[in-house]
Short mmCIF file of C-alpha atoms in Angstrom, two decimals:
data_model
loop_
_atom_site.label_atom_id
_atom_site.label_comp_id
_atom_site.label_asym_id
_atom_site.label_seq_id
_atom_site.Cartn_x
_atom_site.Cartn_y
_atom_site.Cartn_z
CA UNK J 1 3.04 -26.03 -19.42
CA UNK J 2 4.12 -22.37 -18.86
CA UNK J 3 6.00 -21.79 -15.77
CA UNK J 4 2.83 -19.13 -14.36
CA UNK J 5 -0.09 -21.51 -14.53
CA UNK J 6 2.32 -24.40 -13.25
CA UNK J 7 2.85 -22.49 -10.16
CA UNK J 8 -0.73 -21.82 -9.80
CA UNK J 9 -1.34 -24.90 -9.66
CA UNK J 10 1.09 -26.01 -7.15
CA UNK J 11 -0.07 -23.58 -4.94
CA UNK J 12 -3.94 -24.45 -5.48
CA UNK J 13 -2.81 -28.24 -4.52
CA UNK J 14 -0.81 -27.64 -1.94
CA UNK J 15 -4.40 -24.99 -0.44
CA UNK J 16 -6.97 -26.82 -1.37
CA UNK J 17 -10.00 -26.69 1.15
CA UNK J 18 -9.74 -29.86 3.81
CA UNK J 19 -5.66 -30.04 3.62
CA UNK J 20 -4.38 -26.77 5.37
CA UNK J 21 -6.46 -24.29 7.81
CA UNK J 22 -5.54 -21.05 8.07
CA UNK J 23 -3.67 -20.97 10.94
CA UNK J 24 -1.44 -24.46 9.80
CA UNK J 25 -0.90 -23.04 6.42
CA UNK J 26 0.91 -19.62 8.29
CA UNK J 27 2.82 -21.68 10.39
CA UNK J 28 4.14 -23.88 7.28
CA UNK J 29 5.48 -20.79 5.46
CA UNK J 30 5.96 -17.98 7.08
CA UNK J 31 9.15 -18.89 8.73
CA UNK J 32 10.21 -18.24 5.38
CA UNK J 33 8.83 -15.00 4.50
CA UNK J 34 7.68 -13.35 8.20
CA UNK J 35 4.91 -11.69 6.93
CA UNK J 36 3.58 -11.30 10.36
CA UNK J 37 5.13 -10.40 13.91
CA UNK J 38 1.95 -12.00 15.75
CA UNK J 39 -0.78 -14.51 15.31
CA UNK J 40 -4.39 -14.76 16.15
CA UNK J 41 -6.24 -18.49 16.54
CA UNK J 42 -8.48 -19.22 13.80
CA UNK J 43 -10.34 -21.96 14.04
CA UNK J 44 -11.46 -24.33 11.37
CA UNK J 45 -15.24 -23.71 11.85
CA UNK J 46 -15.92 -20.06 12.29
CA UNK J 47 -19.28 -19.04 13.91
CA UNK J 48 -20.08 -16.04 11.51
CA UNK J 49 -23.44 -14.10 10.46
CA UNK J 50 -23.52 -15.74 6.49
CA UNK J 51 -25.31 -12.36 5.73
CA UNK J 52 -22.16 -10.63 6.49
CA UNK J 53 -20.23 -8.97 3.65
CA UNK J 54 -16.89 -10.36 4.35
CA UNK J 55 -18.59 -13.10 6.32
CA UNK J 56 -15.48 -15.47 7.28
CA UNK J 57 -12.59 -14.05 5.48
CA UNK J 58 -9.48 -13.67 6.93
CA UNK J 59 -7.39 -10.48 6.97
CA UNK J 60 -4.30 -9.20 8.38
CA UNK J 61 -4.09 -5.98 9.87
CA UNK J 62 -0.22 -4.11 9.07
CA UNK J 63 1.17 -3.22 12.55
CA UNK J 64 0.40 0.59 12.59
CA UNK J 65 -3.20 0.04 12.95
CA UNK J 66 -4.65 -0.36 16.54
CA UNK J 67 -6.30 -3.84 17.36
CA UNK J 68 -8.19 -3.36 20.73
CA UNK J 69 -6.48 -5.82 23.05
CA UNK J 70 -4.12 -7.81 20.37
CA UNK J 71 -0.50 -6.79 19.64
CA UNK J 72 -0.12 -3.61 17.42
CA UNK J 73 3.22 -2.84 17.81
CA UNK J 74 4.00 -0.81 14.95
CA UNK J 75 7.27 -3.04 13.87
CA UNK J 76 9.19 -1.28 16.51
CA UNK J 77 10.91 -2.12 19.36
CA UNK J 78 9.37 1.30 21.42
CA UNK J 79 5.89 -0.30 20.89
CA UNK J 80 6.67 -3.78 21.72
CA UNK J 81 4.32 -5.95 23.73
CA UNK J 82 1.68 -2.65 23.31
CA UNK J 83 -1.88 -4.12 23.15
CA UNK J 84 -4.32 -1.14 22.22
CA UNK J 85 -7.56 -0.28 24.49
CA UNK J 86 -9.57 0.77 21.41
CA UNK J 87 -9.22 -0.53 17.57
CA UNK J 88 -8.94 1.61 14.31
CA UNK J 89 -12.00 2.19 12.87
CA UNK J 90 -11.34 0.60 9.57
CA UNK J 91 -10.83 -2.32 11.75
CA UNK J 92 -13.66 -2.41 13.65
CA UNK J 93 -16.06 -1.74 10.72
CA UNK J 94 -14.27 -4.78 9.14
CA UNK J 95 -14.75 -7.10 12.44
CA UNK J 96 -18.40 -6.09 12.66
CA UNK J 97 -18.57 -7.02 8.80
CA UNK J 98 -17.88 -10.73 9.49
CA UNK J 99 -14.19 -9.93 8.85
CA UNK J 100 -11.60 -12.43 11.18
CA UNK J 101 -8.11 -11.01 11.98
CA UNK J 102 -5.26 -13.34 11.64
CA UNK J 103 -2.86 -11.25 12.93
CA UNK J 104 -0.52 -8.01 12.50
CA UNK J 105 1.54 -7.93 9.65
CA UNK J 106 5.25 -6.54 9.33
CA UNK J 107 6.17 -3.36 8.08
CA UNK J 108 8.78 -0.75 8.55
CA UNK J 109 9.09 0.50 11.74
CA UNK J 110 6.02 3.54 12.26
CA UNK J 111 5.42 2.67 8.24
CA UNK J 112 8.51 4.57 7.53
CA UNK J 113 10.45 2.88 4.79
CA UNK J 114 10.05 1.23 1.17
CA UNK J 115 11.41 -1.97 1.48
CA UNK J 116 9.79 -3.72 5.32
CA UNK J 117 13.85 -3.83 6.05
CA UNK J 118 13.22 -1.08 8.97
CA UNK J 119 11.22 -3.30 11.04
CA UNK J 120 12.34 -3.96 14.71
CA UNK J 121 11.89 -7.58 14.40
CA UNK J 122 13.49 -8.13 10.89
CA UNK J 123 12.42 -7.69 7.68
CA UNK J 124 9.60 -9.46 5.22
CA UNK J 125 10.58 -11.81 2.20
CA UNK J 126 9.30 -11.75 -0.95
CA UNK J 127 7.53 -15.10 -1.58
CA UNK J 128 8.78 -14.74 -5.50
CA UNK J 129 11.97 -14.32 -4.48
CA UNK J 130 12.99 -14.90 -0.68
CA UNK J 131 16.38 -12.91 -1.59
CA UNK J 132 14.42 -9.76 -2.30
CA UNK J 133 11.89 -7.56 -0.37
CA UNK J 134 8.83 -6.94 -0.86
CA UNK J 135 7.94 -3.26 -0.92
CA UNK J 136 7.14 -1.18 2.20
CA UNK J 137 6.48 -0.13 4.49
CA UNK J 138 3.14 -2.82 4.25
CA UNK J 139 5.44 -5.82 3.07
CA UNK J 140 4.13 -7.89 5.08
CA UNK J 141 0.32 -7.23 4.20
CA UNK J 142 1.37 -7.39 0.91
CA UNK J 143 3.64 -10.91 1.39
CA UNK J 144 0.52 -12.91 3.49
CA UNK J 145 -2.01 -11.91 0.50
CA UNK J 146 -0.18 -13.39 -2.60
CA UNK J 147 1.45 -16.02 -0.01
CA UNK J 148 -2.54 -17.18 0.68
CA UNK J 149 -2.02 -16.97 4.69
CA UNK J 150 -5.19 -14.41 4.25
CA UNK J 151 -7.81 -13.63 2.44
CA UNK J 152 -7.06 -9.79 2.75
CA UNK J 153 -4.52 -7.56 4.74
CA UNK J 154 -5.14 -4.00 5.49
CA UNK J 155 -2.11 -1.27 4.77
CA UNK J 156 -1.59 2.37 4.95
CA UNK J 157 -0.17 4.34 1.75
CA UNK J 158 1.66 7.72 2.93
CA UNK J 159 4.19 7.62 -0.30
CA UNK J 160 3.60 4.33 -2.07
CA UNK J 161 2.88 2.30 0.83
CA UNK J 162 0.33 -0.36 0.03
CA UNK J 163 0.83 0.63 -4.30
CA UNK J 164 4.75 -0.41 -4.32
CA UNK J 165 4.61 -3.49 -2.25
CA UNK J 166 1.44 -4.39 -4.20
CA UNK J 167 3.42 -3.74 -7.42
CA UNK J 168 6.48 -5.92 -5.90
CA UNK J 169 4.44 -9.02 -4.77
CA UNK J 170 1.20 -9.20 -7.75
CA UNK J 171 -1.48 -8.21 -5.91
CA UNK J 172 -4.01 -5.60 -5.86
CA UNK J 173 -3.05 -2.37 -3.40
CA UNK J 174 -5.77 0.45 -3.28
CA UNK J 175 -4.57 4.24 -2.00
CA UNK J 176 -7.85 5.85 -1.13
CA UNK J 177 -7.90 9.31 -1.64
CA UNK J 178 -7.09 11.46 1.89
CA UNK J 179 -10.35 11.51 4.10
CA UNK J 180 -12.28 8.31 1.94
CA UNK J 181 -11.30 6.35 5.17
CA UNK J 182 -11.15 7.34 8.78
CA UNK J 183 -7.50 7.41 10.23
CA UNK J 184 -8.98 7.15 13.52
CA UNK J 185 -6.92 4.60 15.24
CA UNK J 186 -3.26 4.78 12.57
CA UNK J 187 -0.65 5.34 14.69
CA UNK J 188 -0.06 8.44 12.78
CA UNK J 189 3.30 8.87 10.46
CA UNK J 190 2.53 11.88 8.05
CA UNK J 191 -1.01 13.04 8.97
CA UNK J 192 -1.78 15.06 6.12
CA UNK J 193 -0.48 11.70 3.90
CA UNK J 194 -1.66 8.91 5.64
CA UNK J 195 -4.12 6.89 3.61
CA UNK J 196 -5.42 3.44 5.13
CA UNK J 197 -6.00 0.99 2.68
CA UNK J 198 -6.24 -2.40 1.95
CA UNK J 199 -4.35 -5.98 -0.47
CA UNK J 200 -6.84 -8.31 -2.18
CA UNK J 201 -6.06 -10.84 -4.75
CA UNK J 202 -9.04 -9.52 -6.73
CA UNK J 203 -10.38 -6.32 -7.98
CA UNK J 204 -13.71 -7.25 -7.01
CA UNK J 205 -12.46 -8.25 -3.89
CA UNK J 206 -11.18 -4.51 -3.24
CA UNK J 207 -14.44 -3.29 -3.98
CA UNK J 208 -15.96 -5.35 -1.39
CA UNK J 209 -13.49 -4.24 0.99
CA UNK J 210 -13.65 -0.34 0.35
CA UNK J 211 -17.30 -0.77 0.41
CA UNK J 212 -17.06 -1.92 4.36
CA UNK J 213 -13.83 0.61 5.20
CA UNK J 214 -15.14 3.99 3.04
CA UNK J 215 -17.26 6.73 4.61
CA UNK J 216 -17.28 9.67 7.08
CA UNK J 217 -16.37 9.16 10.73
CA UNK J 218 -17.14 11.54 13.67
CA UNK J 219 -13.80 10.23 15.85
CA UNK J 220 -11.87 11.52 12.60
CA UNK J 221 -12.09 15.49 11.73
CA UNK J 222 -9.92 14.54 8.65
CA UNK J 223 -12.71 11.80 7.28
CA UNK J 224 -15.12 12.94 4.38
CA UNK J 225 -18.49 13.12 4.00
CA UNK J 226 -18.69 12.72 0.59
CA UNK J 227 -21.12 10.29 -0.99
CA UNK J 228 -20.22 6.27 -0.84
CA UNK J 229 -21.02 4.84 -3.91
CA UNK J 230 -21.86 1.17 -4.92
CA UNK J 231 -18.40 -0.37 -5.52
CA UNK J 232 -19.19 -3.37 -6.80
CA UNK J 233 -21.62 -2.22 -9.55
CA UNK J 234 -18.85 -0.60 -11.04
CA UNK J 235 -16.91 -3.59 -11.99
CA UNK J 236 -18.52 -4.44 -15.36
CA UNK J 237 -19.26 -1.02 -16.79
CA UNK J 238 -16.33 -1.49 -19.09
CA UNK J 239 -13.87 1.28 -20.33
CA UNK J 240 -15.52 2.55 -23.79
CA UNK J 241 -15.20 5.96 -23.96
CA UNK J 242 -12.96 6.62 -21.21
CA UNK J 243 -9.77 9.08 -21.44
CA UNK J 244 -6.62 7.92 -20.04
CA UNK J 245 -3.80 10.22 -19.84
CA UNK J 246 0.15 8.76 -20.11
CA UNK J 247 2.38 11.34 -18.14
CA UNK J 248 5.17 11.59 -20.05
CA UNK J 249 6.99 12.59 -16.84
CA UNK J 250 6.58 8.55 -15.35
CA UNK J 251 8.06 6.83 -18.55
CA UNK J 252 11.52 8.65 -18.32
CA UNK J 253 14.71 7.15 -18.39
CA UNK J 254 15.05 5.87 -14.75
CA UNK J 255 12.21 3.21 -15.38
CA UNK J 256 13.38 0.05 -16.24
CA UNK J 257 12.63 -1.25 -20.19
CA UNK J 258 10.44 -4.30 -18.85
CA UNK J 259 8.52 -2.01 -16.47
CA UNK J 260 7.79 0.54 -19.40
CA UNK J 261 7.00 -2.32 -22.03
CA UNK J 262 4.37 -4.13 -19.46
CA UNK J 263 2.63 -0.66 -18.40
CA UNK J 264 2.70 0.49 -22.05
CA UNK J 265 1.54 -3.22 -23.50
CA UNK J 266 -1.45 -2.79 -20.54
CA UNK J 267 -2.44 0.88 -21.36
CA UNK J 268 -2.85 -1.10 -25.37
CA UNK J 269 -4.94 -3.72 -23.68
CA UNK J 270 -7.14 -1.19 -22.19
CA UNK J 271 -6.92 0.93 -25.73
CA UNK J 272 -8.17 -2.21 -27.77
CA UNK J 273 -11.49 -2.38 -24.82
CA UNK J 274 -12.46 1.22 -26.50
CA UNK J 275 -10.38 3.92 -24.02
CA UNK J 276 -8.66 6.81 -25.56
CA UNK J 277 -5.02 7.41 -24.84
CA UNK J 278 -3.62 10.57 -24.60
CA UNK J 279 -0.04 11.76 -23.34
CA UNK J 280 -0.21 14.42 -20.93
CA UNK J 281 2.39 16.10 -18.26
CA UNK J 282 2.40 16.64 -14.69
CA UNK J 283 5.75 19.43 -15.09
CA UNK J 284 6.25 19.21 -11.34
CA UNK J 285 6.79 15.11 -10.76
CA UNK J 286 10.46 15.75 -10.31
CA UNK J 287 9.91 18.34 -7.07
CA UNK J 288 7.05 15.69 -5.80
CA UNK J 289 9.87 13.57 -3.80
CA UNK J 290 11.51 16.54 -2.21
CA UNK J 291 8.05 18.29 -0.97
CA UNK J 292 7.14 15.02 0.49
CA UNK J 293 11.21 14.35 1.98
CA UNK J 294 10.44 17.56 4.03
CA UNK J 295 7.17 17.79 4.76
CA UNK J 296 6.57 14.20 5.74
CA UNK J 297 10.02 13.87 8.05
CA UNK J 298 8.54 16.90 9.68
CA UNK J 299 5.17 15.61 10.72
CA UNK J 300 7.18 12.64 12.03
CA UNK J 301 9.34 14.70 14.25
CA UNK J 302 6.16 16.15 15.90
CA UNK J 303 3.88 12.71 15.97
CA UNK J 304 7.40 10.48 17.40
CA UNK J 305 6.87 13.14 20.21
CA UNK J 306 4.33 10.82 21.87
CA UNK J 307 6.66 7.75 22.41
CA UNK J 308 8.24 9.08 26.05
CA UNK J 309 8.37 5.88 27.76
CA UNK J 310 6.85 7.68 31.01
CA UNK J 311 2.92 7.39 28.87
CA UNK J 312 3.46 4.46 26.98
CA UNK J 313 5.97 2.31 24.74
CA UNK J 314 9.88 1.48 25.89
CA UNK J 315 12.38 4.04 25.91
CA UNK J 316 13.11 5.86 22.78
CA UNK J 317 16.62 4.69 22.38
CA UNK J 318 15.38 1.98 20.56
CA UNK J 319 14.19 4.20 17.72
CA UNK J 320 15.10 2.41 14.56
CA UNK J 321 17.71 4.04 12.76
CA UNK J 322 15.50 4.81 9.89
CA UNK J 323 12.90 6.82 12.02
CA UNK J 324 15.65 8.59 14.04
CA UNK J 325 17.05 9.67 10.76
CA UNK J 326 13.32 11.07 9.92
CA UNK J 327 12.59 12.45 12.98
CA UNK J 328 16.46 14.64 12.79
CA UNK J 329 15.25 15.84 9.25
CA UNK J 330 11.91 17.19 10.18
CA UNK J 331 13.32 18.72 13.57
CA UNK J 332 15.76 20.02 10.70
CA UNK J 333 13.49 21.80 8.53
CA UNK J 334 11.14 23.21 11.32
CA UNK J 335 13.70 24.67 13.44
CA UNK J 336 13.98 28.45 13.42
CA UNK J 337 16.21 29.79 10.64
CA UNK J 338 14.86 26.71 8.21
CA UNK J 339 11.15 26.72 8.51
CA UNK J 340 10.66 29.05 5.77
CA UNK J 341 13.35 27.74 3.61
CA UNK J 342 12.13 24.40 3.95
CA UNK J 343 9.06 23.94 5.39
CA UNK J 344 6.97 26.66 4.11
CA UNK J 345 8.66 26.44 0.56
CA UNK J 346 7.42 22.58 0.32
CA UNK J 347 3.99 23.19 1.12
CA UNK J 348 3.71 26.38 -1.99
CA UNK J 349 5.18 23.85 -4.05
CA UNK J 350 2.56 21.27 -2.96
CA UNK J 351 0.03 23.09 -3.74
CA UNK J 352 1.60 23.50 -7.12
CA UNK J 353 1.70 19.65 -7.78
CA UNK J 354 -2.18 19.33 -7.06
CA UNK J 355 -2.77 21.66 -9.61
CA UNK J 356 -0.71 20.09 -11.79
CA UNK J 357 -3.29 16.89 -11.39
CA UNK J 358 -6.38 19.10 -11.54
CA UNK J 359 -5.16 20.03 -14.93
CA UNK J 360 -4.33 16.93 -16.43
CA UNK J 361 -7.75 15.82 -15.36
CA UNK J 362 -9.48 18.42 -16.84
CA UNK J 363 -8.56 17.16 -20.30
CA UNK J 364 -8.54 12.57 -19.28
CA UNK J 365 -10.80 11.22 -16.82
CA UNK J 366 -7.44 9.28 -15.14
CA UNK J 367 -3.80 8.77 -15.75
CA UNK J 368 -1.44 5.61 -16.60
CA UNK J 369 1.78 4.78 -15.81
CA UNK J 370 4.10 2.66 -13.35
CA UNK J 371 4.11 1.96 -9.55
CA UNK J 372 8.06 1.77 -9.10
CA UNK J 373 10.89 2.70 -11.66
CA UNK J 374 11.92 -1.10 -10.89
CA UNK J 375 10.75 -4.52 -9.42
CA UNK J 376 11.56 -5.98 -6.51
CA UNK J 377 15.05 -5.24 -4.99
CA UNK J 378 17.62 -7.68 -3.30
CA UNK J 379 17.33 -7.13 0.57
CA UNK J 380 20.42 -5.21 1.73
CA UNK J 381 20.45 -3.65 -1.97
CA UNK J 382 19.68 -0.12 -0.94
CA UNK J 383 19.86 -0.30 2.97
CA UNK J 384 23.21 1.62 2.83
CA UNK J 385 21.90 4.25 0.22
CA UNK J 386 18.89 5.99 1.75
CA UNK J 387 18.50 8.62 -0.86
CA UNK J 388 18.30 5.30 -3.38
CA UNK J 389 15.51 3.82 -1.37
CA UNK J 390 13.73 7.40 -1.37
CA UNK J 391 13.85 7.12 -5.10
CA UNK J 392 11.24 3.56 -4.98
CA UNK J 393 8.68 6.24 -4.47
CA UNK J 394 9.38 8.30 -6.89
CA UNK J 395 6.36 7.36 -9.55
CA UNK J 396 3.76 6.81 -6.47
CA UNK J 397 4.41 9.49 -3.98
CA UNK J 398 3.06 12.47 -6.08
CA UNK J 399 -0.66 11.22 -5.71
CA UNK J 400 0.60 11.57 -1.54
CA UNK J 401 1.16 15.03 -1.95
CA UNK J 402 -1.94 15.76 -4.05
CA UNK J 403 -4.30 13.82 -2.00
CA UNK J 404 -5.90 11.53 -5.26
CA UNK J 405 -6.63 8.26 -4.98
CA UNK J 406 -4.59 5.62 -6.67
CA UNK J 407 -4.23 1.72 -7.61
CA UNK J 408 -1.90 -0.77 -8.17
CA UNK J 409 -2.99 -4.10 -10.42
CA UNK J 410 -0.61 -7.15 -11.75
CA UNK J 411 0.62 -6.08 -15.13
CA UNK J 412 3.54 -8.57 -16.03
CA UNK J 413 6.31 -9.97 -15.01
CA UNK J 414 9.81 -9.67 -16.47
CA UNK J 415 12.77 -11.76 -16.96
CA UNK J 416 13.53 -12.85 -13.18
CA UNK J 417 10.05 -13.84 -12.98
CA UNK J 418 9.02 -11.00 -10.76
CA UNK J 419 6.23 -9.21 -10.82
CA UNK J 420 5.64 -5.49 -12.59
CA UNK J 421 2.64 -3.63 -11.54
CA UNK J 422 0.22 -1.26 -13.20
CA UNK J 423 -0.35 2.59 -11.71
CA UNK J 424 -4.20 4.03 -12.63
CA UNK J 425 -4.64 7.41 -10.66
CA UNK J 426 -8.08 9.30 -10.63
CA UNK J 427 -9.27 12.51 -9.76
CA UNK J 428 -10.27 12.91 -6.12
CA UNK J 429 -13.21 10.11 -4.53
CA UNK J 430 -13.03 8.84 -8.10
CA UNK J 431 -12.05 5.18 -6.55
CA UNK J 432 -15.38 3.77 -8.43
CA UNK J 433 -13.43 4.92 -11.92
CA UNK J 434 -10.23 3.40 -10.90
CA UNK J 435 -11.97 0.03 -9.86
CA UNK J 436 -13.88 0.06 -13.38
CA UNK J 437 -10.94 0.50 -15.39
CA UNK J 438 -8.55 -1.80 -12.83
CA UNK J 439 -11.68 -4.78 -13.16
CA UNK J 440 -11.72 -3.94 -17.20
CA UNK J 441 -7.82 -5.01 -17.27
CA UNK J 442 -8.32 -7.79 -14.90
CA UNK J 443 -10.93 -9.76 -16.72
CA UNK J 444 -8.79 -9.68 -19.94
CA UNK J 445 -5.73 -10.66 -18.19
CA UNK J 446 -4.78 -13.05 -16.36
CA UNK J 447 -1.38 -11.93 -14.42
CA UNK J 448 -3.45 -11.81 -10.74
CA UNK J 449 -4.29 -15.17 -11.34
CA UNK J 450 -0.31 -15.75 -10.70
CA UNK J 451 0.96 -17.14 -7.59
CA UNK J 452 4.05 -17.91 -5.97
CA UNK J 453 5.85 -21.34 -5.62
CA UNK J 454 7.39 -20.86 -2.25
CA UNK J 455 10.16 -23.14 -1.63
#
């Protein structure tokens, strides 16, 4: 029997309805991978209106996203023991959908990392492989999806954020493009990149979920009013016809040869279903990391402002190094002497990497490629070498800067048994494209079906 389906089959035994609740099933395993910092009670029979969308399921909700009256304490140490007054509105549109949160998930500290090692309270595991991490900053979200301690987690995507742990831990991480869904509530990071988002296990699942989470909101002057379209009837429209563009600039020679052989065997897959491939070029990729190393860092150093101890949260000295470090280079590039060497400089050049994506969709309707140059890293493997943990966002932080929407789906795995994802990016509020192509892939596949045997 191969070693995928044997696994999930283990893990459908050891879940099947009547052995494990929810809340017995977290407390088994996540000692082992700390996908979440605290817990809600959920109780085995759940009073719940059946006519409900997301009557009954279980989410969690990363820590960055305010829970009105439950722990949201942004993986930090400044925030610990906060308890919002008010909840995110993606949060409270999923409650009053029949939504049940089972808690707040790790991440890195304020969302700022790519690996859920920055947290205050220790980092995630990666339930394929409890030596490595599993993306970030929404590890955690990603870790309690493919785990099965929820049905769905919620993330936020500023560089990568919910696309590279998805990528890491085989499951299915949406970026919305900026303004799709209100950031009312996100304990804000990078404003003008800060995407909330959400894990499933399914593509159809995802369209359920954007479904509730999508759509304008009047606490939220960022939020769009553009049109919400039927997710779900999408899904079985099939690819024929549609043009998908390879950038040659994400198959270079930093991607590893099993990452480029599973996205390139998957953008075949989606050829045979009757899409046209095409390579194409987005020339300014290689300035995309820089633009965002300056412009995000300097958002931070104005939203960190807040945490003063004397109006809420602990004292700052117990910054985590890795937002300290963020908060000096933004302070950095803003200060007088720098601003227009820096600052100003990386937002001309972000302009010129969104038109780089409005051309390359004026000739495909959305582009191919891979989430992360590698998969999953060994914890401790890049904590010393910040510039190398930068470099995990290298393939997924461009559609950041330009604002498009973006997906992440199970492609593969390669030789360590870990699992390779699959990018799709579409032009802006094109997320109905990039769940028809994603759903195309998935019903011809079977890699999401793939779950961990956690030992």
């Amino acid at each position: 029997m191969p070693n995928g389906l044997n696994a999930v089959i283990l893990w459908l035994i050891e879940w099947r309805p009547g052995k494990l609740n929810m809340n017995e099933r977290i407390d088994k395993i996540d000692a082992k991978i700390h996908a979440f910092l605290t817990t809600e009670n959920v109780p085995d029979a759940v009073k719940t209106d059946s006519t409900k969308p997301l009557a009954g399921k279980t989410m969690g909700v990363k820590g960055v996203l305010s829970m009105a009256g439950k722990p949201s304490w942004a993986s930090s140490k400044v925030l610990e023991n906060y308890m919002p007054v008010y909840s995110a509105t993606v949060v409270k549109k999923l409650v009053e959908a029949g939504a049940i949160i089972a808690g707040q998930t790790n991440c890195d500290s304020f969302a700022e990392g790519a690996s859920t090692e920055n947290s205050g309270f220790g980092p995630t595991r990666n339930p394929w492989d409890l030596s490595r991490v599993p993306g970030g900053s929404s590890g955690g979200s990603a870790a309690a999806v493919v785990a099965g301690e929820v049905d769905f987690a919620l993330g936020t995507d500023t560089g990568g954020s919910i696309r590279q742990p998805a990528s890491f831990c085989n499951v299915v991480g949406l970026k919305n493009t900026y303004g799709r869904c209100s950031r009312y509530g996100l304990m804000a990071m990078g404003s003008s990149f800060d995407t909330p988002g959400a894990f499933t296990k399914s593509v159809a699942d995802m369209a359920k979920v954007l479904q509730v989470i999508a759509g304008y909101d009047p606490l939220d002057a960022t939020s769009s009013k553009a049109t919400v379209p039927d997710y779900s009837a999408v899904l079985g429209k099939g690819v024929e016809g549609v043009k998908i563009g390879l950038p040659k600039e994400y198959f270079g020679d930093g991607v590893s040869p099993e990452v480029k052989a599973a996205v390139l065997a998957a953008s075949k897959e989606l050829e045979k279903q009757g899409a046209n491939l095409a390579e194409v070029s987005l020339p300014k990729t290689e300035l995309a990391l820089a633009v965002y190393y300056i412009l995000v860092p300097s958002e931070i150093s104005s939203n960190m402002g807040r945490y003063t101890e004397t109006r809420f949260g602990n004292s700052r000295d117990l910054f985590e190094a890795e937002v300290k470090r963020r908060i000096m280079i933004g302070t950095y590039a803003l200060s007088s002497g720098y601003y227009d060497a820096y600052y100003n400089q990386a937002l001309k050049v972000r302009t010129l990497i969104i038109e780089d994506f409005k051309k390359a969709f004026a000739s495909v309707d959305l582009l191919l490629g891979p989430v992360s140059p590698t998969t999953a890293f060994k914890i401790g493997e890049k904590a010393a070498d910040p510039l190398s943990m930068y470099l995990a966002d290298v393939l997924t932080c461009p559609s950041n800067v330009a604002g498009v929407p973006a997906i992440s789906i199970p492609a593969g795995f390669d030789k360590n048994n870990l699992p390779i994802g699959l990018q799709l990016i579409a032009p802006h509020f094109r997320e109905d494209l990039l769940l028809q192509v994603a759903s195309t892939y998935e019903k011809v596949t079977d890699w999401h079906n793939r779950k961990p045997e956690i030992k």
